[in-house]
Tab-separated table of C-alpha atoms and ligand atoms in Angstrom:
chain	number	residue	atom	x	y	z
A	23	UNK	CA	16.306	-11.145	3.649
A	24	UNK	CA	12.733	-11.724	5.208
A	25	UNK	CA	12.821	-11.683	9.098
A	26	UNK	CA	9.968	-11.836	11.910
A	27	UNK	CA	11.651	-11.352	15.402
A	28	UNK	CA	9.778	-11.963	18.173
A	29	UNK	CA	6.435	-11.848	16.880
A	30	UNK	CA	2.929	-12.269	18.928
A	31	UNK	CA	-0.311	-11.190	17.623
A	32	UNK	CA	-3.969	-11.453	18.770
A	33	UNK	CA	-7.009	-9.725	17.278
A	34	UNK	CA	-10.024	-9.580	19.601
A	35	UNK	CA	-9.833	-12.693	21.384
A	36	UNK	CA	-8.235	-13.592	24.578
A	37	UNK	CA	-5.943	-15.415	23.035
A	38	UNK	CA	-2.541	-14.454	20.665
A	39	UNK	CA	-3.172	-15.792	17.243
A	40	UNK	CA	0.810	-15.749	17.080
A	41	UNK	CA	3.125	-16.134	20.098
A	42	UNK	CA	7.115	-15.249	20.057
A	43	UNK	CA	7.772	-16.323	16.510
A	44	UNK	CA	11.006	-15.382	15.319
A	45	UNK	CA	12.587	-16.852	11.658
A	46	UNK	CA	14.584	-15.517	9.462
A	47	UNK	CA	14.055	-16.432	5.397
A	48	UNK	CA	17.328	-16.238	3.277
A	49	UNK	CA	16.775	-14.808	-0.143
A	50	UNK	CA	16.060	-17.225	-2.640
A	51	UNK	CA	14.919	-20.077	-0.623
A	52	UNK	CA	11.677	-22.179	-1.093
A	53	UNK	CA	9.989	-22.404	2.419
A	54	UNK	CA	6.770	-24.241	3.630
A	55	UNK	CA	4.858	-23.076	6.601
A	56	UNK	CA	2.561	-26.263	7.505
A	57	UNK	CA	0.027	-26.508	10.214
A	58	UNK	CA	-3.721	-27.549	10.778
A	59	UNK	CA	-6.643	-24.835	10.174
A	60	UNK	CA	-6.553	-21.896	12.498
A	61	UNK	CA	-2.806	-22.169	13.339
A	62	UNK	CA	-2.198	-18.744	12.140
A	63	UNK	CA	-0.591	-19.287	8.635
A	64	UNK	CA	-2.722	-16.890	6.888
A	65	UNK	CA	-1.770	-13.991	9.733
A	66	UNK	CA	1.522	-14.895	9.605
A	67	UNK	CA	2.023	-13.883	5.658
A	68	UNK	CA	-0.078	-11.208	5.984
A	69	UNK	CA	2.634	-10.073	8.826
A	70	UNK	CA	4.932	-10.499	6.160
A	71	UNK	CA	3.649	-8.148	3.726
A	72	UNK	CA	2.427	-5.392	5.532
A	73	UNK	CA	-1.032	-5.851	5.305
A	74	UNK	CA	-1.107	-6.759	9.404
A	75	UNK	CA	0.646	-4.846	11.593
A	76	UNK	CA	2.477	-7.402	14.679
A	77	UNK	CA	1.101	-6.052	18.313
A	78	UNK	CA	4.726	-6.946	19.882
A	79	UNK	CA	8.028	-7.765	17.819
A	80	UNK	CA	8.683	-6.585	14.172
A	81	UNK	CA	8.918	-7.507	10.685
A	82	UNK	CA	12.115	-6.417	8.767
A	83	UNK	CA	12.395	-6.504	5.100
A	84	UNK	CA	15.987	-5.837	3.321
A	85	UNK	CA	16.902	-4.373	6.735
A	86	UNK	CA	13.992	-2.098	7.207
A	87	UNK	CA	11.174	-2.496	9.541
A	88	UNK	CA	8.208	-3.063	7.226
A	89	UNK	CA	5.805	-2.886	10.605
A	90	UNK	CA	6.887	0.882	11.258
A	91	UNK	CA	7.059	1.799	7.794
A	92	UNK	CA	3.835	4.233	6.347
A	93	UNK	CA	2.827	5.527	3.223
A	94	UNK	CA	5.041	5.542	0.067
A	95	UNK	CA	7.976	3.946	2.302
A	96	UNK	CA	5.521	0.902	2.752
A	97	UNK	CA	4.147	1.120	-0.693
A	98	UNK	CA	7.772	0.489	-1.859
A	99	UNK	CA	8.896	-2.246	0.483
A	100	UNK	CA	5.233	-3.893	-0.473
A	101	UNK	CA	6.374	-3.903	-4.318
A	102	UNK	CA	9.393	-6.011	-3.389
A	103	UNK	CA	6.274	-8.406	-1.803
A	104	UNK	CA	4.091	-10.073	-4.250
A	105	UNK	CA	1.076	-12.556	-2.905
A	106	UNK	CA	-0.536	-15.827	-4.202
A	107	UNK	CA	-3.875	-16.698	-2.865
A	108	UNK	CA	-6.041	-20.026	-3.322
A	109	UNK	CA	-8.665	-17.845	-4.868
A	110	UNK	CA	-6.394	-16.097	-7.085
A	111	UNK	CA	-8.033	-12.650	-6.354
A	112	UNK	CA	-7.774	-11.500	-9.999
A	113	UNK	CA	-10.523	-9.722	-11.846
A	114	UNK	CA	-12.673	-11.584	-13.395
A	115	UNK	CA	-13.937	-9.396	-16.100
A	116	UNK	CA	-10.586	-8.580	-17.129
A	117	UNK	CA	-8.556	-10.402	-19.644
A	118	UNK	CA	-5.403	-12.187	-18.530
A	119	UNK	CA	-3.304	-9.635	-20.480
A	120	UNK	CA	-5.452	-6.910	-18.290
A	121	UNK	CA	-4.700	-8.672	-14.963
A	122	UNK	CA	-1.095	-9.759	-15.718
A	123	UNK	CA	-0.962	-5.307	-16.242
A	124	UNK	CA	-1.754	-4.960	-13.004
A	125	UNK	CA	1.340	-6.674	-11.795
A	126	UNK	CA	3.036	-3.042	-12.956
A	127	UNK	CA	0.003	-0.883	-11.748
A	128	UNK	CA	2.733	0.714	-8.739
A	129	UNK	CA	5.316	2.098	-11.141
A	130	UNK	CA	2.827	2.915	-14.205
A	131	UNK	CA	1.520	6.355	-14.169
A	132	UNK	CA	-2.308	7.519	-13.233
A	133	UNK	CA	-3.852	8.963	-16.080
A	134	UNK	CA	-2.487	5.449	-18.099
A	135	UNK	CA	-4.253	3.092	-15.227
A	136	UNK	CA	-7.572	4.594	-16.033
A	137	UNK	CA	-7.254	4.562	-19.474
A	138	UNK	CA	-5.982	1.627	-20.128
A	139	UNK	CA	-2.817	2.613	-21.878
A	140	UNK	CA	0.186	0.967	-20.502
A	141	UNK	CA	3.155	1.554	-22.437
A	142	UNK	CA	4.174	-0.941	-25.263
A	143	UNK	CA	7.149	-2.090	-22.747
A	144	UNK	CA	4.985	-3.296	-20.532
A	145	UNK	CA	2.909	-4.869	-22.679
A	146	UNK	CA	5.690	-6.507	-23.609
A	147	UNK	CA	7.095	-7.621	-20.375
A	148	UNK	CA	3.447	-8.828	-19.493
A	149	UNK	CA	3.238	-10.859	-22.364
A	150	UNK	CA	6.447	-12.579	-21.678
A	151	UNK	CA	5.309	-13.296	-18.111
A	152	UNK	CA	2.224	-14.742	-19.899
A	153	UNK	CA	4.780	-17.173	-22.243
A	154	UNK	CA	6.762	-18.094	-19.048
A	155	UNK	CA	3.486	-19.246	-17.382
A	156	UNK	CA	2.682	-21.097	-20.720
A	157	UNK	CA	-0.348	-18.787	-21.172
A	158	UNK	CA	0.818	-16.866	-24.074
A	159	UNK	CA	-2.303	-17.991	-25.851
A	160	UNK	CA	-4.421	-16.796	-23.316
A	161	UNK	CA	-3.714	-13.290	-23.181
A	162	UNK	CA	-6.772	-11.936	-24.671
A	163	UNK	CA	-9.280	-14.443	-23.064
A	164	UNK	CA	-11.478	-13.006	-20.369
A	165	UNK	CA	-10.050	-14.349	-16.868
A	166	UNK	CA	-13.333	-15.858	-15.751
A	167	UNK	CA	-12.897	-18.061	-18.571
A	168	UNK	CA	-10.355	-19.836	-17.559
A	169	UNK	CA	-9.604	-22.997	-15.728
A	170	UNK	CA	-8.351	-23.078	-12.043
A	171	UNK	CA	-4.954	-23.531	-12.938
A	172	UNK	CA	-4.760	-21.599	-15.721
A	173	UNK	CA	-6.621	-18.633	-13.155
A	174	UNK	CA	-3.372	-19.346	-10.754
A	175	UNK	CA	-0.907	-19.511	-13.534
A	176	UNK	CA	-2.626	-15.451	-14.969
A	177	UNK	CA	-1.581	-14.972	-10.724
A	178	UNK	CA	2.182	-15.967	-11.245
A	179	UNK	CA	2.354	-14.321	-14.171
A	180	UNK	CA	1.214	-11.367	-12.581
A	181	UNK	CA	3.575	-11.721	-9.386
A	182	UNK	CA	6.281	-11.937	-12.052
A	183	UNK	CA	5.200	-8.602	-14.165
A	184	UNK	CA	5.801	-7.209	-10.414
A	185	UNK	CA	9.318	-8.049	-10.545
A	186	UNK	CA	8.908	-9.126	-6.949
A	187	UNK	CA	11.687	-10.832	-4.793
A	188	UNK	CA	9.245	-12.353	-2.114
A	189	UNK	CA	6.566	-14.384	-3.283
A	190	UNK	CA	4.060	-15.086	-0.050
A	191	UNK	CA	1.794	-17.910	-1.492
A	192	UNK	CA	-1.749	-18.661	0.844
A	193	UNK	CA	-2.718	-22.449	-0.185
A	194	UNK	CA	-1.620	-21.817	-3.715
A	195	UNK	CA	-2.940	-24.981	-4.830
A	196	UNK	CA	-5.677	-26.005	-2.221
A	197	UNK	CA	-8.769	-25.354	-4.697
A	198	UNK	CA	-6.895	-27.481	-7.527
A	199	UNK	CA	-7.792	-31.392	-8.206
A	200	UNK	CA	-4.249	-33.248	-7.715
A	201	UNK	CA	-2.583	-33.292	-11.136
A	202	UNK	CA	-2.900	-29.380	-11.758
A	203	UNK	CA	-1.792	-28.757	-7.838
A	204	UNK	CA	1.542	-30.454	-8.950
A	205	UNK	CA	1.827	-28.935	-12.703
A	206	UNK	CA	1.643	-24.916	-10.718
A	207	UNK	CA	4.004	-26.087	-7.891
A	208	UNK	CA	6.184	-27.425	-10.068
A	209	UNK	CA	6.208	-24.177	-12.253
A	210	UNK	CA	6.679	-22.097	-9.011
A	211	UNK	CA	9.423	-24.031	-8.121
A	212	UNK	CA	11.196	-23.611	-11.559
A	213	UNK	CA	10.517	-19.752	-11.443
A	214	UNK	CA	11.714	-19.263	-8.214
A	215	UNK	CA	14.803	-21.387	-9.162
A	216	UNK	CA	15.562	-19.389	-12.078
A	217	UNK	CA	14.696	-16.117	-10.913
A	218	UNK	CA	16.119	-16.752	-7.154
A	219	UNK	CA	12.834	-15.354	-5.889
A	220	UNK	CA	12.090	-16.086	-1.917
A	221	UNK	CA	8.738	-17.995	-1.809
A	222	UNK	CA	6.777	-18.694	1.496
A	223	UNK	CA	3.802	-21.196	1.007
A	224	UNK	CA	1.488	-21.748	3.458
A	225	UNK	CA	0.147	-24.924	3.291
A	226	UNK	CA	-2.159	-28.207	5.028
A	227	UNK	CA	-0.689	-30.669	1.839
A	228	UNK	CA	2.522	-32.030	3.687
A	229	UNK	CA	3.487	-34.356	0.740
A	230	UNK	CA	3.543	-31.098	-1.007
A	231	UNK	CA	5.764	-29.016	1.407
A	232	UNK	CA	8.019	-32.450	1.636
A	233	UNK	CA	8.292	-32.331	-2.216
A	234	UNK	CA	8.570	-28.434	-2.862
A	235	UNK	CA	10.387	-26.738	0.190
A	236	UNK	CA	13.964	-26.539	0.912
A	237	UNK	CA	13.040	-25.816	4.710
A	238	UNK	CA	9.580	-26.679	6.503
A	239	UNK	CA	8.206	-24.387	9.428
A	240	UNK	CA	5.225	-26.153	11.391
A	241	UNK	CA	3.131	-23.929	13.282
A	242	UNK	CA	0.529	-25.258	16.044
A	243	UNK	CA	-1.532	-22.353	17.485
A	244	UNK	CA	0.509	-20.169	17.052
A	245	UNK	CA	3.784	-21.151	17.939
A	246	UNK	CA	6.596	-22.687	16.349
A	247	UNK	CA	7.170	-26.547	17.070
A	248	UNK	CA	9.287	-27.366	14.465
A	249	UNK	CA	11.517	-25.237	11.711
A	250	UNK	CA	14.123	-26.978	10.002
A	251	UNK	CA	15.459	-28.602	6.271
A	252	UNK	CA	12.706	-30.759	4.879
A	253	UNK	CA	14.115	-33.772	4.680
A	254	UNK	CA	14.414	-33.405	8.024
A	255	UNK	CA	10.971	-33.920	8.322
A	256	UNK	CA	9.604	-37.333	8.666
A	257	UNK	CA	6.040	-38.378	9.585
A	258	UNK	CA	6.522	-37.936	13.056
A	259	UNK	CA	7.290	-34.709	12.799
A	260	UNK	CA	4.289	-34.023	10.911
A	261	UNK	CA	1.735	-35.627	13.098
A	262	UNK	CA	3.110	-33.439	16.014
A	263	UNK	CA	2.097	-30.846	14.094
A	264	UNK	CA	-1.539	-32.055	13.156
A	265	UNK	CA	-2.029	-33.864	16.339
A	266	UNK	CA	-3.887	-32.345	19.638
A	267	UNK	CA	-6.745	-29.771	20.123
A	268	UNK	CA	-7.314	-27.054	17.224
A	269	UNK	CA	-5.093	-23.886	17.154
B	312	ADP	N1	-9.066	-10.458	11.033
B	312	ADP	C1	-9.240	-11.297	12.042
B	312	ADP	N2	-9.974	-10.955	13.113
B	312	ADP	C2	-10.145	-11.787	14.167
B	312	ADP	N3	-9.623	-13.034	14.224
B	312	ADP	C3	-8.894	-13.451	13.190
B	312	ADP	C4	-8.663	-12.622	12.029
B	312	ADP	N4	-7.884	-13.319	11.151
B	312	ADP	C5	-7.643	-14.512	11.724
B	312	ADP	N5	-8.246	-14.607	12.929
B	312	ADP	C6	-8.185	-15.766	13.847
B	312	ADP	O1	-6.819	-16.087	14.001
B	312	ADP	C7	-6.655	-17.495	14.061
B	312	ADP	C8	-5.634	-17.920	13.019
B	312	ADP	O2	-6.183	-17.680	11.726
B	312	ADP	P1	-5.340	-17.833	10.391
B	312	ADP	O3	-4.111	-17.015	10.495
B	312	ADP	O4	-6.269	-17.542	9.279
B	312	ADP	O5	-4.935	-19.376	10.437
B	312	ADP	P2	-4.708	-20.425	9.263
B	312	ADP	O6	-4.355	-19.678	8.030
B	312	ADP	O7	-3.596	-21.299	9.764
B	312	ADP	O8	-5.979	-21.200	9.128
B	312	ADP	C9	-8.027	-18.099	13.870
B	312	ADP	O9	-8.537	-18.415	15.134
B	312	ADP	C10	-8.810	-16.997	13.231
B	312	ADP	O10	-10.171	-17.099	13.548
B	313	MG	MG1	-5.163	-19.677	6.129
């Protein structure tokens, strides 16, 4: 169980980048977070994670309060966490096999990170991820190589070879023409199916959050305005969301 209670954020400005949100994500679900550029989607996952601490509220993670948590109690809570972005952050000079690796870099041991030496089980768990992602083929191209969705599908393999119960997705698909948005939605949909993984994608595409989300949260700067099942989300509903001044 993800939950954000009573969350509001600002950074330097005058104004809170987040005010008062509060959900709670049940394990296993699929769930969109829609709202127009600068609404606060991107702070909001990185709330999620860790990786920004909330200024009033708190962020609980399998019971425990991920915003007080430091150090190796972080570091563990964080593995349960993996993250999508639309850029893929992978490294480029790497090949897939390499990056898929570091999926396991948190439980593999120092001296076999800088060496290079991950143990044949890994190896072996990475290269399934790689099959699952249909990129078994792939695994000893060099990452900049690839195409955009085969750079995204190297980033699901890797959030897989993480064994990670949360997957926090950033525009997963946003720098992807049409055809291959739908092809790595539709695979993260089938994962996170199969594997009963939690997946929060932020996201501008609502045809795509209608399509892949069990629930829909729209966000409009900063706040909550809507949060319910998608299909109870009709076009309306959406252009409440979009409509008005920017967040
Ligand atoms: N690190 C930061 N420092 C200062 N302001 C930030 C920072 N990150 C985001 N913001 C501001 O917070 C607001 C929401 O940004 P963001 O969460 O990225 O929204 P979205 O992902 O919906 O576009 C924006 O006004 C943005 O400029
Ligand atoms: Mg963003």
């Amino acid at each position: 169980m993800l939950e954000l209670k009573n969350i509001t954020h600002q950074f330097h400005t005058d104004k809170p980048v987040l005010q008062q949100v509060s959900l709670q994500v049940k394990p296993g679900t699929f769930v969109a977070v829609v709202g127009r550029s600068g609404a606060g989607k991107t702070t909001l996952l990185k709330l999620c994670n860790g990786m920004v601490k909330p200024q009033q509220g708190s962020v609980w993670v399998d019971g425990q309060c991920l915003s007080q948590c430091r150090g190796e109690a972080l570091r563990r809570l964080q593995q349960k966490i993996a993250v999508i972005y639309q850029d893929f952050c992978l490294v480029p000079e790497s090949t897939v096999l390499q990056n898929v690796l570091n999926g396991a870099l948190y439980r593999t041991a120092f001296w076999r990170v800088v060496t290079g030496m991950f143990p044949a089980e890994e190896i072996r768990r990475a290269k399934a991820a790689l099959e699952k992602v249909g990129l078994a083929d792939k695994a000893d191209a060099v990452t900049s190589a690839l195409s955009g969705g085969e750079k995204q599908r190297t980033a699901i393999a890797r959030a897989l070879m993480q064994q990670a119960q949360i997957v926090l997705a950033d525009e997963p698909v946003a720098s992807l023409d049409p055809v291959t948005a739908d092809q790595i939605l539709s695979l993260l949909k089938q994962l996170q199916r199969e594997k009963k993984l939690t997946v929060i994608m932020n996201s501008h595409n609502t045809q795509q959050a209608k399509q892949y989300a069990e629930r829909i949260i729209g966000l409009k700067q900063g706040r909550i305005v809507k949060d319910a099942d998608a299909s109870l989300w009709g076009d309306r509903d959406f252009a409440e969301v979009y409509g008005g001044r920017d967040g």
